[in-house]
Amino acid sequence: MDALRQVVNFGPGPAKLPRSVLLEIQKELLDYKGVGISVLEMSHRSSDFAKILNNTETLVRELLAVPDNYKVIFVQGGGSGQFSAVPLNLIGLKPGRCADYVVTGAWSAKAAEEAKRFGTVNIVHPKLGSYTEIP
């Protein structure tokens, strides 16, 4: 790993990880915490994975100060996947349902456009130019 040149990534994700994190991952790739298999091979239904998930939820709650009366959910698909999942769950495919969107940038514009597949979208604040202000 020392031979690798260090690259700086300013992209939206995935993000560059600290070297210490990469070394820990490398160490546990073949044998996660002594259980005999990699986390990549572990069943998502196993008690070992449940511990990972519970610890992750605890850390997210601490980091973001999420109250106990809120649920923390982990979903796949990234931001673009959620552009469909959120309106599907909140608007559904029920006639007459609508959602309001404030378009403050490229991502919210994409989200509003995707939501049109599920119902009426009311653009409360449209793009005014170069996304340099928020209402």
Coordinates of C-alpha atoms in Angstrom, one line a residue:
M1 CA 0.0 0.0 0.0
D2 CA 3.0 2.3 0.5
A3 CA 3.7 2.2 -3.2
L4 CA 0.3 3.7 -4.0
R5 CA 0.2 7.4 -4.7
Q6 CA -2.2 9.4 -2.5
V7 CA -5.1 10.7 -4.5
V8 CA -7.5 13.4 -3.3
N9 CA -11.2 12.8 -4.2
F10 CA -13.5 15.8 -4.2
G11 CA -16.4 13.9 -5.8
P12 CA -19.8 13.4 -4.1
G13 CA -19.0 9.8 -3.2
P14 CA -17.8 7.3 -2.5
A15 CA -15.3 9.2 -0.4
K16 CA -11.6 8.7 0.2
L17 CA -11.0 6.7 3.4
P18 CA -8.2 7.4 5.9
R19 CA -5.2 5.1 5.6
S20 CA -5.9 3.7 9.1
V21 CA -9.4 2.7 8.1
L22 CA -8.1 0.9 4.9
L23 CA -5.5 -1.0 6.9
E24 CA -8.2 -2.1 9.4
I25 CA -10.4 -3.3 6.6
Q26 CA -7.5 -5.1 4.9
K27 CA -6.7 -6.9 8.2
E28 CA -10.2 -8.1 8.8
L29 CA -11.1 -8.8 5.1
L30 CA -10.2 -12.5 5.5
D31 CA -11.4 -13.0 9.1
Y32 CA -13.7 -10.4 10.6
K33 CA -13.2 -10.1 14.3
G34 CA -12.1 -13.8 14.6
V35 CA -15.4 -15.3 13.3
G36 CA -13.6 -17.1 10.5
I37 CA -15.1 -15.4 7.5
S38 CA -15.1 -12.0 5.9
V39 CA -17.9 -9.5 6.4
L40 CA -18.3 -9.8 2.6
E41 CA -19.2 -13.5 3.1
M42 CA -21.4 -13.0 6.2
S43 CA -25.1 -13.6 6.0
H44 CA -27.2 -10.5 6.6
R45 CA -29.3 -12.7 8.9
S46 CA -26.4 -13.8 11.2
S47 CA -26.0 -12.6 14.7
D48 CA -22.5 -11.3 13.8
F49 CA -24.0 -9.1 11.1
A50 CA -26.8 -8.0 13.5
K51 CA -24.1 -6.7 15.9
I52 CA -22.5 -4.7 13.0
L53 CA -25.9 -3.2 12.1
N54 CA -26.8 -2.4 15.7
N55 CA -23.5 -0.8 16.3
T56 CA -23.8 1.2 13.1
E57 CA -27.3 2.5 14.1
T58 CA -26.0 3.5 17.5
L59 CA -23.1 5.4 16.0
V60 CA -25.5 7.2 13.5
R61 CA -27.8 8.1 16.3
E62 CA -24.9 9.6 18.3
L63 CA -23.3 11.4 15.4
L64 CA -26.6 12.9 14.1
A65 CA -28.4 13.2 17.5
V66 CA -31.3 11.1 16.3
P67 CA -33.9 10.8 19.1
D68 CA -35.1 7.3 20.2
N69 CA -38.6 8.0 18.9
Y70 CA -37.2 8.1 15.3
K71 CA -36.3 5.1 13.2
V72 CA -32.9 4.9 11.4
I73 CA -33.2 3.0 8.2
F74 CA -30.4 1.9 5.9
V75 CA -31.3 1.6 2.2
Q76 CA -29.4 0.9 -0.9
G77 CA -29.5 2.8 -4.1
G78 CA -27.9 6.1 -3.1
G79 CA -29.5 9.5 -3.6
S80 CA -30.9 8.8 -7.0
G81 CA -32.6 5.6 -5.8
Q82 CA -34.3 7.6 -3.1
F83 CA -35.7 10.0 -5.7
S84 CA -38.1 7.2 -6.5
A85 CA -38.5 5.5 -3.1
V86 CA -39.6 8.7 -1.2
P87 CA -42.4 9.8 -3.5
L88 CA -43.5 6.2 -4.0
N89 CA -44.0 5.8 -0.3
L90 CA -45.4 9.3 0.4
I91 CA -47.5 9.9 -2.7
G92 CA -47.9 6.3 -3.9
L93 CA -49.8 5.7 -7.1
K94 CA -53.1 7.2 -5.6
P95 CA -55.0 9.7 -7.8
G96 CA -55.0 13.2 -6.4
R97 CA -51.9 12.9 -4.3
C98 CA -49.3 15.6 -4.6
A99 CA -46.0 16.7 -3.2
D100 CA -44.4 20.1 -2.9
Y101 CA -40.7 20.6 -3.9
V102 CA -38.3 23.5 -3.3
V103 CA -35.8 23.4 -6.1
T104 CA -32.5 24.7 -4.8
G105 CA -30.0 22.8 -6.9
A106 CA -29.4 20.1 -9.4
W107 CA -30.3 17.2 -7.0
S108 CA -33.6 18.7 -5.9
A109 CA -34.5 19.3 -9.6
K110 CA -33.8 15.7 -10.4
A111 CA -35.9 14.6 -7.3
A112 CA -38.8 16.7 -8.4
E113 CA -38.7 15.4 -11.9
E114 CA -38.6 11.8 -10.8
A115 CA -41.5 12.4 -8.4
K116 CA -43.7 13.3 -11.3
R117 CA -43.9 9.6 -12.2
F118 CA -45.9 9.1 -9.0
G119 CA -48.3 12.0 -8.7
T120 CA -48.6 15.8 -9.1
V121 CA -45.6 17.8 -8.2
N122 CA -46.0 21.4 -7.1
I123 CA -42.7 23.3 -7.5
V124 CA -42.9 25.8 -4.6
H125 CA -39.7 27.5 -5.5
P126 CA -38.3 26.9 -9.0
K127 CA -34.8 27.4 -10.3
L128 CA -34.1 31.1 -10.7
G129 CA -30.9 30.9 -12.5
S130 CA -27.6 29.5 -11.2
Y131 CA -28.8 28.1 -7.8
T132 CA -27.2 30.9 -5.9
E133 CA -29.9 31.4 -3.4
I134 CA -32.4 29.5 -1.2
P135 CA -35.8 30.9 -0.5

